[in-house]
Tab-separated table of C-alpha atoms in Angstrom:
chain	number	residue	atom	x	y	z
A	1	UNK	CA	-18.012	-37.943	20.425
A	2	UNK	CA	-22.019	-37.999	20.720
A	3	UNK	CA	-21.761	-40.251	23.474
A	4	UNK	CA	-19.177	-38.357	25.470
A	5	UNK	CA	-21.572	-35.660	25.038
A	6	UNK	CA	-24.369	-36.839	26.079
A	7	UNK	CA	-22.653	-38.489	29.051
A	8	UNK	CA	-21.942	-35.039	30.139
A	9	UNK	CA	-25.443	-33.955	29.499
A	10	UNK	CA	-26.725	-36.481	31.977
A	11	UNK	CA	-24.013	-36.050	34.368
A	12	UNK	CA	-24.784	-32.578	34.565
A	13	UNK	CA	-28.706	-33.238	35.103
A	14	UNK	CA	-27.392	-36.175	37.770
A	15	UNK	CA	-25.702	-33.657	39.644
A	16	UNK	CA	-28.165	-30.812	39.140
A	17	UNK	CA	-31.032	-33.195	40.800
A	18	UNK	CA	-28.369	-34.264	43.796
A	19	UNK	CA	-27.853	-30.145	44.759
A	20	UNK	CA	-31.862	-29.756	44.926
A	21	UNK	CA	-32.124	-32.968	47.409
A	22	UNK	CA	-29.692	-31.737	49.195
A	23	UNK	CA	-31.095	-28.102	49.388
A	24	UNK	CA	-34.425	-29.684	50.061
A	25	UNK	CA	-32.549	-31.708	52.813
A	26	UNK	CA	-31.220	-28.681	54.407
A	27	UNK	CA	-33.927	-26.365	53.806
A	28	UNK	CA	-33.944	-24.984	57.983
A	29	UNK	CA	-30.379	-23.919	56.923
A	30	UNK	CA	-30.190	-22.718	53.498
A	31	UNK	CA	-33.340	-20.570	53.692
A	32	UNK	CA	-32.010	-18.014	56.994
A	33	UNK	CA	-28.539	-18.001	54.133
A	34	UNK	CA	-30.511	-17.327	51.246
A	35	UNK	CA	-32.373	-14.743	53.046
A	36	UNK	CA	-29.106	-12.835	54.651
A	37	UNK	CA	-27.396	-13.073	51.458
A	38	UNK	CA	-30.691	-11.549	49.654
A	39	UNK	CA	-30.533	-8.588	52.141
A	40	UNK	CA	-26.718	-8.668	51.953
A	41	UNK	CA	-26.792	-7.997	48.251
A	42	UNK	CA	-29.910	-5.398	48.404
A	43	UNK	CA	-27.887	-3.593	51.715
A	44	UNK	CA	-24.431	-3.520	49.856
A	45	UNK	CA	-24.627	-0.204	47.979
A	46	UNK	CA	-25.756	1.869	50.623
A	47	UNK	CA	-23.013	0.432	52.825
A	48	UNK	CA	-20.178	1.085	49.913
A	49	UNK	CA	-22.108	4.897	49.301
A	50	UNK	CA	-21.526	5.847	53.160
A	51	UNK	CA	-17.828	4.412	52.432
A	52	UNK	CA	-17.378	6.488	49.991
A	53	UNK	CA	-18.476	9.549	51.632
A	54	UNK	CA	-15.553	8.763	54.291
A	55	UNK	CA	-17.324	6.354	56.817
A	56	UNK	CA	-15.324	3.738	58.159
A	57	UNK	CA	-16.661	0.465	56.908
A	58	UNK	CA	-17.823	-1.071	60.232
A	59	UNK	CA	-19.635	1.944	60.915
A	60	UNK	CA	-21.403	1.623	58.320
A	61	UNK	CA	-22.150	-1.689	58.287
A	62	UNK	CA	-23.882	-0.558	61.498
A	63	UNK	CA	-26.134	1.949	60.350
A	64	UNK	CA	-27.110	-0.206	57.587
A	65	UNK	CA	-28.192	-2.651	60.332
A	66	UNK	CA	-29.493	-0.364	62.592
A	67	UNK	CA	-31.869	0.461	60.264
A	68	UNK	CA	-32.791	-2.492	59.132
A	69	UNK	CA	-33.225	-4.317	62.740
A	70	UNK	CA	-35.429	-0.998	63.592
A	71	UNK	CA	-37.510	-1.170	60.553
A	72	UNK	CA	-37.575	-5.322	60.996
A	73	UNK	CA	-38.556	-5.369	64.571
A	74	UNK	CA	-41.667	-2.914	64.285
A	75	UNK	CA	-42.844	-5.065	60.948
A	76	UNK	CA	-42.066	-8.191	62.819
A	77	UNK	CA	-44.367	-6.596	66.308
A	78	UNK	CA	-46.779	-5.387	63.624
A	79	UNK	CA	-47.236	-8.504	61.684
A	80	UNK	CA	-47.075	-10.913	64.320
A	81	UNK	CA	-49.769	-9.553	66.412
A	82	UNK	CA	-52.271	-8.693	62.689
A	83	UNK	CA	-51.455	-12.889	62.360
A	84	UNK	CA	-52.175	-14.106	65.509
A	85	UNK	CA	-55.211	-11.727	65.544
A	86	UNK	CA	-55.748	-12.978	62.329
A	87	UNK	CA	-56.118	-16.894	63.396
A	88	UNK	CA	-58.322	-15.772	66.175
A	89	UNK	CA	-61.337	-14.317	64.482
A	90	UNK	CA	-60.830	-17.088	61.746
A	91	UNK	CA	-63.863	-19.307	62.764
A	92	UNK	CA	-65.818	-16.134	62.321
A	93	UNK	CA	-64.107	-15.152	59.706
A	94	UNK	CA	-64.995	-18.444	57.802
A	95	UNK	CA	-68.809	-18.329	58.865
A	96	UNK	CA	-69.344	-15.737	57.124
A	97	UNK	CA	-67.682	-16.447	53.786
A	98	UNK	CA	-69.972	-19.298	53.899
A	99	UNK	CA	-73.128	-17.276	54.298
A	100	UNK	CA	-71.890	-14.825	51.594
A	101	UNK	CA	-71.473	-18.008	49.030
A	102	UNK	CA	-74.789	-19.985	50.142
A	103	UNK	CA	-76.479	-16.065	49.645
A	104	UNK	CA	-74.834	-15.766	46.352
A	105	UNK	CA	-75.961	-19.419	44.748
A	106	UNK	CA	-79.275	-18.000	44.097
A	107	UNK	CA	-77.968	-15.131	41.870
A	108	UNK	CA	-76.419	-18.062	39.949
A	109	UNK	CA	-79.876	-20.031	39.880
A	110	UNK	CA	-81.581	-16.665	38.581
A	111	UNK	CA	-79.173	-16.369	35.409
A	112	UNK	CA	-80.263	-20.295	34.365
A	113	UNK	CA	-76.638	-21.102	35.621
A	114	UNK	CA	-77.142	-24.974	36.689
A	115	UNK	CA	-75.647	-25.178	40.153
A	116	UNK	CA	-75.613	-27.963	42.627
A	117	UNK	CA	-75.061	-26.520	46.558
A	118	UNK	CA	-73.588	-29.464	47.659
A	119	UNK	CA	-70.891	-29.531	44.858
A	120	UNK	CA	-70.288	-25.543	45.026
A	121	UNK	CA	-69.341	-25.709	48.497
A	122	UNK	CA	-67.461	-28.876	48.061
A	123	UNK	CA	-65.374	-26.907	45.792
A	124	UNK	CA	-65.326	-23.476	47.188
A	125	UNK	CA	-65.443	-24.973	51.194
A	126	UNK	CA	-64.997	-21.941	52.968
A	127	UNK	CA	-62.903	-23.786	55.522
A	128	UNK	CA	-60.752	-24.608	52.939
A	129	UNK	CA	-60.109	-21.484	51.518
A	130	UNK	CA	-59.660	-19.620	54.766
A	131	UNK	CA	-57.492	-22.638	55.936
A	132	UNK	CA	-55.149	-22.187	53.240
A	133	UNK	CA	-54.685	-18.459	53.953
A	134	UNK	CA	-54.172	-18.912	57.302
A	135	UNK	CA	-51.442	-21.874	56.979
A	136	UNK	CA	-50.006	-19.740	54.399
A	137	UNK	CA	-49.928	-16.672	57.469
A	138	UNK	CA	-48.353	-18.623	59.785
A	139	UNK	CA	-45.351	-19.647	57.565
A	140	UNK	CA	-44.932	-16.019	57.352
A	141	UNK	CA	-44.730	-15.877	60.841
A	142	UNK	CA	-42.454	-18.505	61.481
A	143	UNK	CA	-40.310	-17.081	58.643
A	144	UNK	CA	-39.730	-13.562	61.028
A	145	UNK	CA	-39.246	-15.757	63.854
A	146	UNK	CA	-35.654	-16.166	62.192
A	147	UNK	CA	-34.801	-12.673	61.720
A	148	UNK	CA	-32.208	-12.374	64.330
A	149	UNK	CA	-30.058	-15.654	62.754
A	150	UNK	CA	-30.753	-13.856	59.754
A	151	UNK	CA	-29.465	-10.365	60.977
A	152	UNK	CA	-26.440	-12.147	62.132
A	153	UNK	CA	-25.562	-13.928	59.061
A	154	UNK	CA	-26.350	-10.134	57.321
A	155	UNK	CA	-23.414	-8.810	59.937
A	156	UNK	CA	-21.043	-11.233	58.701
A	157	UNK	CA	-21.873	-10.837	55.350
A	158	UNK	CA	-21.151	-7.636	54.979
A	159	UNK	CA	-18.155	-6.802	57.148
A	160	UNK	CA	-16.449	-10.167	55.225
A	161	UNK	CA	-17.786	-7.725	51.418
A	162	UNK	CA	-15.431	-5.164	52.978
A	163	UNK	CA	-12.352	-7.257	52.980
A	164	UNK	CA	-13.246	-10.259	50.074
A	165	UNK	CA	-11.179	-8.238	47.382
A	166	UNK	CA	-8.049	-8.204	49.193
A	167	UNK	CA	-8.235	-11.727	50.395
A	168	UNK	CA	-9.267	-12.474	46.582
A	169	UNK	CA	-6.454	-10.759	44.881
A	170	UNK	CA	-3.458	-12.271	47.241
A	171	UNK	CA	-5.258	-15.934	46.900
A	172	UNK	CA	-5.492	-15.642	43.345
A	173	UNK	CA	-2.437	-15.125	41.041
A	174	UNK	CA	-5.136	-13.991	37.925
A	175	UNK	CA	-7.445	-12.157	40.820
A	176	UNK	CA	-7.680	-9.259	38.749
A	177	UNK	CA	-9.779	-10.747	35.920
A	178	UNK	CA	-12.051	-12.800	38.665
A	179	UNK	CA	-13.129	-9.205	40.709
A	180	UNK	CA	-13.865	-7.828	37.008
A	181	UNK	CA	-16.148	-10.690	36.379
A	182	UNK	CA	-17.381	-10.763	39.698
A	183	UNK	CA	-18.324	-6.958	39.872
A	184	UNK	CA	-20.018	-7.155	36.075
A	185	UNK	CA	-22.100	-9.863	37.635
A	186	UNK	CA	-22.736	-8.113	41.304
A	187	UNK	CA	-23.840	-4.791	39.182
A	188	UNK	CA	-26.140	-6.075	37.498
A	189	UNK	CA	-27.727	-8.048	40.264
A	190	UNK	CA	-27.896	-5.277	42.811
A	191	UNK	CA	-29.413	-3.196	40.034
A	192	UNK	CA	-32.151	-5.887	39.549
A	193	UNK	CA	-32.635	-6.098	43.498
A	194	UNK	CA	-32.614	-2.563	44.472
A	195	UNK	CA	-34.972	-1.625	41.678
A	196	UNK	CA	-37.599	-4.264	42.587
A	197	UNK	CA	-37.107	-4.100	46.304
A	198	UNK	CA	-37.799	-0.158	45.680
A	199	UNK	CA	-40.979	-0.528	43.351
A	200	UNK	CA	-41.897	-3.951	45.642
A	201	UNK	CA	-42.049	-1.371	48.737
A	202	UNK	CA	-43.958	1.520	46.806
A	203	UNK	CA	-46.254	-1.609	45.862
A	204	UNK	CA	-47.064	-2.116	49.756
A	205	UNK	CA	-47.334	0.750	51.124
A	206	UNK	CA	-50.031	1.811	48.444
A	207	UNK	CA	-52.076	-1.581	48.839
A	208	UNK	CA	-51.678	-0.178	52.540
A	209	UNK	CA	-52.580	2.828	52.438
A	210	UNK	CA	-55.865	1.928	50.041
A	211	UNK	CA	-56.847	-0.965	52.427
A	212	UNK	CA	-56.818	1.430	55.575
A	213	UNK	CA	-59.008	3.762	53.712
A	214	UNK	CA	-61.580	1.875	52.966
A	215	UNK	CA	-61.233	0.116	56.554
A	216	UNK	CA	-60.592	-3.539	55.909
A	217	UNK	CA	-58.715	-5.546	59.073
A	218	UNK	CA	-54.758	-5.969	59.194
A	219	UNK	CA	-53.742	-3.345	56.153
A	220	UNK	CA	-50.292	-4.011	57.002
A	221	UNK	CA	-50.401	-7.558	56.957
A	222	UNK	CA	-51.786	-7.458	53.342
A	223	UNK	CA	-49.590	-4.661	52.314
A	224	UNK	CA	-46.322	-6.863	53.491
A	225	UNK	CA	-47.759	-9.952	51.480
A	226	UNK	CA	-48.401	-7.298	48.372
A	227	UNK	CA	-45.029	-6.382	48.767
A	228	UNK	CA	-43.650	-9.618	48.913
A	229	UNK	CA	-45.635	-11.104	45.826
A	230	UNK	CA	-44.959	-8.151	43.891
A	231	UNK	CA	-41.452	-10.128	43.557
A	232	UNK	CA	-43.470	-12.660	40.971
A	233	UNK	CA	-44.251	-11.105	37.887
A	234	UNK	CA	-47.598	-11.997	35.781
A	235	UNK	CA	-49.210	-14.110	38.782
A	236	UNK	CA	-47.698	-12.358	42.429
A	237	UNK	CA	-50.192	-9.590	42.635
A	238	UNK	CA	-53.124	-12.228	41.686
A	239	UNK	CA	-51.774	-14.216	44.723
A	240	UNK	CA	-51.450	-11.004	46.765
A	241	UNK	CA	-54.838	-9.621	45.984
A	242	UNK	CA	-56.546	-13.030	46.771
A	243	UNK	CA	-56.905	-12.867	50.702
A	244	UNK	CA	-57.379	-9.073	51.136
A	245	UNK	CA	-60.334	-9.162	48.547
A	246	UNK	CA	-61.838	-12.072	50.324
A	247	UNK	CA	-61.623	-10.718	54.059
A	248	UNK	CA	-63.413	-7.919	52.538
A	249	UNK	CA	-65.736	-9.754	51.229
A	250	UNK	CA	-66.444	-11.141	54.362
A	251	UNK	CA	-66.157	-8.053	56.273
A	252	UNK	CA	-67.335	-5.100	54.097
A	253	UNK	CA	-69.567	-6.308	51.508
A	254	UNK	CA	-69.484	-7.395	47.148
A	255	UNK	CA	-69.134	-3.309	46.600
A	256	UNK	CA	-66.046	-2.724	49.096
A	257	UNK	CA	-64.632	-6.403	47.850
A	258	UNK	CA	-64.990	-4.782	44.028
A	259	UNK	CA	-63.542	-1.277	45.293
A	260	UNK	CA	-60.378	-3.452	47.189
A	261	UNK	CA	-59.578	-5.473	44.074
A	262	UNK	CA	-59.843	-2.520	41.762
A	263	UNK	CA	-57.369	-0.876	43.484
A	264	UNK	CA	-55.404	-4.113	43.386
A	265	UNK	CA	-55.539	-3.792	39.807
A	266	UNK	CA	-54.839	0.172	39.080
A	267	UNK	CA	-51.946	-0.030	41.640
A	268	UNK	CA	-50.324	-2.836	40.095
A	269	UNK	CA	-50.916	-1.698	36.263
A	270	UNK	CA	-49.347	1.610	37.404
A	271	UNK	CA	-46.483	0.228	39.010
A	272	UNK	CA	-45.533	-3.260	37.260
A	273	UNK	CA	-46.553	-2.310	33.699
A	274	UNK	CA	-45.412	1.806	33.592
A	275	UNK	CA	-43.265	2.218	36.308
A	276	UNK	CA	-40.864	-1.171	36.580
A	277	UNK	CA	-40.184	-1.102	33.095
A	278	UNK	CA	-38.859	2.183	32.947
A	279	UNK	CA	-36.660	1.761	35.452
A	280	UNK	CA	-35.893	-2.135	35.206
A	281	UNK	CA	-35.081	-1.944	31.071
A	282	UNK	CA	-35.899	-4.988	28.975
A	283	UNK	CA	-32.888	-6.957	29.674
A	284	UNK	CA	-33.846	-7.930	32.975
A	285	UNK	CA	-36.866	-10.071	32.420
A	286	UNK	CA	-38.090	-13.664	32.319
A	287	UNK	CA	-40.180	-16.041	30.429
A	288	UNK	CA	-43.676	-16.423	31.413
A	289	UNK	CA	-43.436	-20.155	31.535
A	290	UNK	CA	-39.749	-19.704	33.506
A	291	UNK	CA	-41.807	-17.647	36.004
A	292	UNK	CA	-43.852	-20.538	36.337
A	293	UNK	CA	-41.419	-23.317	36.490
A	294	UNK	CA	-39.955	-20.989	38.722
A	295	UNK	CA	-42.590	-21.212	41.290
A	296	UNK	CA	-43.449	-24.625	41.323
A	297	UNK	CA	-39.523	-25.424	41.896
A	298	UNK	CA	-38.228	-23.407	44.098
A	299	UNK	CA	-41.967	-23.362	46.144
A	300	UNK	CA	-41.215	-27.178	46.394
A	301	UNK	CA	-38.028	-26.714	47.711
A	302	UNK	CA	-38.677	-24.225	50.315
A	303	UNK	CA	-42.457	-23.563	50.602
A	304	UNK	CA	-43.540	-19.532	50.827
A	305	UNK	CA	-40.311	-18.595	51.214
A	306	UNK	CA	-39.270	-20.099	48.042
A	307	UNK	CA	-42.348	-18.594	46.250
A	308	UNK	CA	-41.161	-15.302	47.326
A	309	UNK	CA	-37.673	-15.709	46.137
A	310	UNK	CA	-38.163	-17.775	43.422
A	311	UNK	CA	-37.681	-14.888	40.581
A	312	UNK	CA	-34.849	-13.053	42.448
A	313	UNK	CA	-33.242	-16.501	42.528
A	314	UNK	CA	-33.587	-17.208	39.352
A	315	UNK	CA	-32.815	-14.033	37.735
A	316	UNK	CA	-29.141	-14.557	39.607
A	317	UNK	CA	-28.548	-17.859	37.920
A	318	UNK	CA	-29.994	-16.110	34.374
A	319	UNK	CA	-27.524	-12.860	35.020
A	320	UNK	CA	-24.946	-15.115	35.847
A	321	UNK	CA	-24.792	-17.477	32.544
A	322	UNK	CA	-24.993	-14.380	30.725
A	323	UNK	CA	-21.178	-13.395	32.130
A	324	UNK	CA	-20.015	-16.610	30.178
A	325	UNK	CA	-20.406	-16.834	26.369
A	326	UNK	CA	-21.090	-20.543	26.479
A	327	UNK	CA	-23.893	-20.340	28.869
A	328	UNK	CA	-25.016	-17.203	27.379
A	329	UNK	CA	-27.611	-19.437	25.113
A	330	UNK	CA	-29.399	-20.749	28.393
A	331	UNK	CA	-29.639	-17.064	29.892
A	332	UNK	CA	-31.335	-15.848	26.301
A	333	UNK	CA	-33.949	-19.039	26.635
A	334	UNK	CA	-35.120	-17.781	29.765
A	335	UNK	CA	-35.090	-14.490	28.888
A	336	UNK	CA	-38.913	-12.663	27.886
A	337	UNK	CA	-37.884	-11.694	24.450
A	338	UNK	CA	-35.058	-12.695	22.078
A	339	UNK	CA	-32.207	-9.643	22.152
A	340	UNK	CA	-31.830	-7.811	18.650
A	341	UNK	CA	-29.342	-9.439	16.055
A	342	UNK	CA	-27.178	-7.177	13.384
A	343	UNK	CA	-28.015	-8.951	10.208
């Protein structure tokens, strides 16, 4: 009986570690899907509210889109044009992180701090650091290259959420129990999605607005990348804050790089430890050291893209073994906090 068991077990890891090749494999196809079906999900109550308020259903699948391909095509003008801008004045840009960190090694020197130059800028190269951030950029901008496949998969998506029920009920003779399941499950996942999408946005446009203030290059750019990061709980807005505080560094000086990263910090204290909790409850949370396995697996798999939906991806698969009471026990281990017991 222990070895049937066990068996299983490795069957199941077998087949677990043959669906990531194969997502790896296919990773120019499944990441335009995973993105639609993200938006899908995210787009799906405001499509079923204007329904409901007597709409027909492809009409409002079209103002759904309409708004999103209007919104999506200024971000994608905006971005595109702060990135390439971006890679232009990088040379500069990286010249003068260099002078800031050979004019800074004598501070170090001065507080008895042994330092060897040719070590510190082995390990904080300049090139390097500005290299990464632009590589990192232009995946970004390769990623809104395939917004149109992605708006097209989003089309079919949702006029084919219009009609699934139907289709379900006369393919399934027990259809009844499956759409009760299934819209337990969809609940609670377009609560998770609209609530962070919402508080994700608020996120950006206030690391916006604060960055344009104070006058530091591409706002928007770093606003988007706050808003994306804000996705990753305990270590996204760390990540976010990263290249803004930097290119303000280089640009503006230590006191505007010490004004952009404290607002870094009160912005995301205000909004990811007061506001989402409120709202979010403590039910939808993960593990610190999920979020982090999190990362590293799905950023394997699929690069910044994969970074970005690596919680919202995982949260799915921990919302969905909670629907079944003998998966329940994996959802609860990568949950943040056991849930209360009756004794």
């Amino acid at each position: 009986m222990s070895e049937s068991h066990g068996l299983k077990w490795l069957l199941g890891i077998a087949g677990v570690i043959v669906i990531l090749a194969g997502l790896k494999a296919a990773e120019a196809i499944v990441i335009p899907i995973m993105l639609a079906l993200f938006v899908a999900i995210i787009s799906t109550p405001f499509v079923r509210l204007m329904t409901k308020k007597g709409i027909p259903a492809y009409l409002s699948v079209i103002i759904a889109l309409s708004v999103l391909i209007s919104v999506g095509s200024v971000l994608v003008m905006v971005v595109s044009q702060s990135i390439d801008t971006f890679m232009t004045r990088m040379p500069a840009y990286q010249a003068r992180l260099q002078t800031v960190v050979v004019d800074f090694l004598p501070y170090l020197e001065r507080w008895d701090i042994p330092v060897d130059r040719d070590v510190i800028m082995t390990h904080l190269n300049p090139s390097q650091m500005m290299g990464l951030i632009g590589s990192t950029l232009s995946s970004i901008g390769s990623l809104l290259t395939n917004l149109f496949l992605v708006v097209f998969i989003v089309i079919f998506l949702l006029l084919e959420e219009a009609t699934f029920s139907d289709k379900l009920k006369a393919a399934l003779p027990n259809a009844e129990h499956s759409l009760q399941n299934a819209s337990g499950f969809m609940r609670q996942v377009n609560q998770y999605l609209v609530i962070k999408t919402t508080i994700s946005l608020v996120t950006g446009v206030l690391v916006t607005l604060w960055l344009w203030w104070l006058d530091v290059d591409f706002p928007v750019l770093w606003g988007l990348i706050a808003m994306l990061m804000n996705y990753i709980p305990n270590v996204g807005s760390l990540i976010a804050a990263v290249p803004a505080v930097l290119l303000s560094l280089v640009q503006l000086g230590v006191s505007d790089a010490i004004f952009v990263a404290s607002g870094y910090l009160v912005i995301n204290i205000i909004m990811g430890n007061l506001i989402e909790p409120r709202f979010m409850g403590k039910g939808l949370g993960l593990s610190p050291l999920v979020v982090f396995l999190s990362l590293i697996l799905w950023g394997w798999l699929f690069g910044p893209v994969g970074m970005f939906l690596s919680i919202p991806l995982t949260m799915i698969v921990k919302i969905a073994l909670e629907q079944n009471q003998s998966t329940r026990w994996i959802a609860i281990m990568l949950g943040n906090e056991a849930p209360a017991t009756n004794e």
